[in-house]
Amino acid sequence: MENIFTDAYFMKKALQEAEIAFEKGEIPVGAIVVVDNRVIARTHNLTELLNDVTAHAEMQAITSSANFLGGKYLKDCTLYVTLEPCQMCAGALYWSQITKIVFGARDEHRGFMKMGTQLHPKTIVVGGIMENEASELMKRFFAKKRK
Ligand SMILES: [Zn+2]
């Protein structure tokens, strides 16, 4: 039997969150957290609404998942995020000891890889899942802003 719970399957859900952010005029980044193929958190960037530069999708996903699990460490959790995490989020993800991070598009300017931010040594990272969709959404957003 074919497994429908692929990285692309869950990334589509993160992209739906990014679309919601887009509609709200937020930089369109979405994230979800999955445990045993079950979504336990759905978040998107809310920096404009909350007037808070720390309100990235990943930061909220960490808090929301910890609340759901009743523990601060995100053991056996996978974060799906449409854009490569920044160094702030990578730092927070380090503390969460999250098991796996799957991201869509690379962030060549502010991504944690460019910045050289270390994740937890046990954290598995997969990049480039549905990256075209994620970067298209970003491009559409910034094109609209320039008008
Ligand atoms: Zn971030």
GROMACS .gro file of C-alpha atoms and ligand atoms in nm:
model
  148
    1MET     CA    1   0.000   0.000   0.000
    2GLU     CA    2   0.125   0.342  -0.091
    3ASN     CA    3   0.191   0.578   0.194
    4ILE     CA    4  -0.005   0.899   0.141
    5PHE     CA    5   0.166   1.071   0.434
    6THR     CA    6   0.461   1.201   0.236
    7ASP     CA    7   0.656   1.519   0.306
    8ALA     CA    8   0.472   1.681   0.012
    9TYR     CA    9   0.137   1.583   0.164
   10PHE     CA   10   0.213   1.771   0.485
   11MET     CA   11   0.391   2.056   0.310
   12LYS     CA   12   0.065   2.124   0.123
   13LYS     CA   13  -0.098   2.187   0.460
   14ALA     CA   14   0.181   2.426   0.557
   15LEU     CA   15   0.129   2.603   0.223
   16GLN     CA   16  -0.240   2.642   0.306
   17GLU     CA   17  -0.133   2.823   0.623
   18ALA     CA   18   0.100   3.042   0.417
   19GLU     CA   19  -0.197   3.130   0.192
   20ILE     CA   20  -0.394   3.241   0.499
   21ALA     CA   21  -0.102   3.466   0.599
   22PHE     CA   22  -0.095   3.604   0.244
   23GLU     CA   23  -0.464   3.694   0.260
   24LYS     CA   24  -0.402   3.880   0.586
   25GLY     CA   25  -0.119   4.082   0.437
   26GLU     CA   26   0.145   3.893   0.636
   27ILE     CA   27   0.465   3.765   0.476
   28PRO     CA   28   0.332   3.427   0.359
   29VAL     CA   29   0.507   3.165   0.568
   30GLY     CA   30   0.310   2.873   0.709
   31ALA     CA   31   0.403   2.588   0.939
   32ILE     CA   32   0.251   2.273   1.077
   33VAL     CA   33   0.379   2.017   1.329
   34VAL     CA   34   0.312   1.647   1.284
   35VAL     CA   35   0.339   1.356   1.527
   36ASP     CA   36   0.260   1.003   1.403
   37ASN     CA   37   0.100   1.145   1.087
   38ARG     CA   38  -0.127   1.363   1.299
   39VAL     CA   39  -0.121   1.743   1.272
   40ILE     CA   40  -0.091   1.894   1.621
   41ALA     CA   41  -0.025   2.258   1.527
   42ARG     CA   42  -0.108   2.485   1.234
   43THR     CA   43   0.039   2.831   1.233
   44HIS     CA   44   0.139   3.115   1.006
   45ASN     CA   45   0.338   3.431   1.030
   46LEU     CA   46   0.161   3.699   1.239
   47THR     CA   47   0.426   3.968   1.278
   48GLU     CA   48   0.196   4.243   1.142
   49LEU     CA   49  -0.115   4.147   1.337
   50LEU     CA   50   0.069   4.102   1.665
   51ASN     CA   51   0.312   4.384   1.594
   52ASP     CA   52   0.583   4.145   1.704
   53VAL     CA   53   0.895   4.055   1.507
   54THR     CA   54   0.915   3.722   1.692
   55ALA     CA   55   0.572   3.605   1.570
   56HIS     CA   56   0.715   3.386   1.293
   57ALA     CA   57   0.517   3.075   1.202
   58GLU     CA   58   0.782   2.846   1.353
   59MET     CA   59   0.789   3.025   1.690
   60GLN     CA   60   0.415   2.984   1.724
   61ALA     CA   61   0.434   2.625   1.606
   62ILE     CA   62   0.685   2.547   1.884
   63THR     CA   63   0.470   2.706   2.156
   64SER     CA   64   0.150   2.556   2.026
   65SER     CA   65   0.299   2.204   2.000
   66ALA     CA   66   0.451   2.219   2.349
   67ASN     CA   67   0.110   2.321   2.484
   68PHE     CA   68  -0.054   2.035   2.299
   69LEU     CA   69   0.202   1.779   2.416
   70GLY     CA   70   0.227   1.913   2.768
   71GLY     CA   71   0.605   1.913   2.752
   72LYS     CA   72   0.864   2.154   2.623
   73TYR     CA   73   1.062   1.912   2.405
   74LEU     CA   74   0.922   1.830   2.064
   75LYS     CA   75   1.021   1.466   2.064
   76ASP     CA   76   0.906   1.265   1.760
   77CYS     CA   77   0.774   1.586   1.604
   78THR     CA   78   0.828   1.702   1.249
   79LEU     CA   79   0.796   2.069   1.161
   80TYR     CA   80   0.688   2.149   0.806
   81VAL     CA   81   0.758   2.508   0.718
   82THR     CA   82   0.726   2.670   0.375
   83LEU     CA   83   1.046   2.877   0.406
   84GLU     CA   84   1.386   2.789   0.548
   85PRO     CA   85   1.385   2.901   0.914
   86CYS     CA   86   1.571   3.218   1.011
   87GLN     CA   87   1.837   3.214   1.282
   88MET     CA   88   1.590   3.311   1.555
   89CYS     CA   89   1.360   3.022   1.469
   90ALA     CA   90   1.651   2.782   1.418
   91GLY     CA   91   1.774   2.883   1.765
   92ALA     CA   92   1.431   2.817   1.917
   93LEU     CA   93   1.409   2.487   1.728
   94TYR     CA   94   1.747   2.395   1.875
   95TRP     CA   95   1.607   2.437   2.227
   96SER     CA   96   1.296   2.237   2.137
   97GLN     CA   97   1.515   1.939   2.033
   98ILE     CA   98   1.269   1.877   1.752
   99THR     CA   99   1.320   1.547   1.572
  100LYS     CA  100   1.285   1.666   1.211
  101ILE     CA  101   1.248   1.987   1.013
  102VAL     CA  102   1.119   1.989   0.657
  103PHE     CA  103   1.125   2.320   0.475
  104GLY     CA  104   1.015   2.439   0.131
  105ALA     CA  105   1.207   2.726  -0.025
  106ARG     CA  106   1.558   2.829   0.071
  107ASP     CA  107   1.606   3.176   0.218
  108GLU     CA  108   1.935   3.279   0.064
  109HIS     CA  109   1.956   3.598   0.267
  110ARG     CA  110   1.827   3.525   0.615
  111GLY     CA  111   1.804   3.148   0.630
  112PHE     CA  112   1.982   2.968   0.915
  113MET     CA  113   2.212   2.788   0.672
  114LYS     CA  114   2.350   3.113   0.534
  115MET     CA  115   2.380   3.250   0.887
  116GLY     CA  116   2.553   2.935   1.008
  117THR     CA  117   2.306   2.874   1.292
  118GLN     CA  118   2.341   2.530   1.448
  119LEU     CA  119   2.040   2.307   1.501
  120HIS     CA  120   2.029   2.035   1.761
  121PRO     CA  121   2.268   1.757   1.653
  122LYS     CA  122   1.983   1.504   1.659
  123THR     CA  123   1.755   1.710   1.435
  124ILE     CA  124   1.712   1.581   1.079
  125VAL     CA  125   1.671   1.851   0.814
  126VAL     CA  126   1.512   1.810   0.471
  127GLY     CA  127   1.488   2.107   0.235
  128GLY     CA  128   1.331   2.182  -0.102
  129ILE     CA  129   0.993   2.012  -0.055
  130MET     CA  130   0.747   2.198  -0.282
  131GLU     CA  131   0.994   2.484  -0.296
  132ASN     CA  132   0.849   2.623  -0.621
  133GLU     CA  133   0.504   2.666  -0.468
  134ALA     CA  134   0.651   2.831  -0.157
  135SER     CA  135   0.873   3.072  -0.345
  136GLU     CA  136   0.596   3.158  -0.596
  137LEU     CA  137   0.378   3.263  -0.306
  138MET     CA  138   0.656   3.484  -0.167
  139LYS     CA  139   0.718   3.640  -0.509
  140ARG     CA  140   0.345   3.706  -0.556
  141PHE     CA  141   0.331   3.869  -0.215
  142PHE     CA  142   0.622   4.105  -0.272
  143ALA     CA  143   0.505   4.188  -0.626
  144LYS     CA  144   0.168   4.290  -0.481
  145LYS     CA  145   0.333   4.500  -0.211
  146ARG     CA  146   0.534   4.697  -0.466
  147LYS     CA  147   0.218   4.805  -0.654
  148ZN      ZN  148   1.199   3.289   1.182
   0.00000   0.00000   0.00000
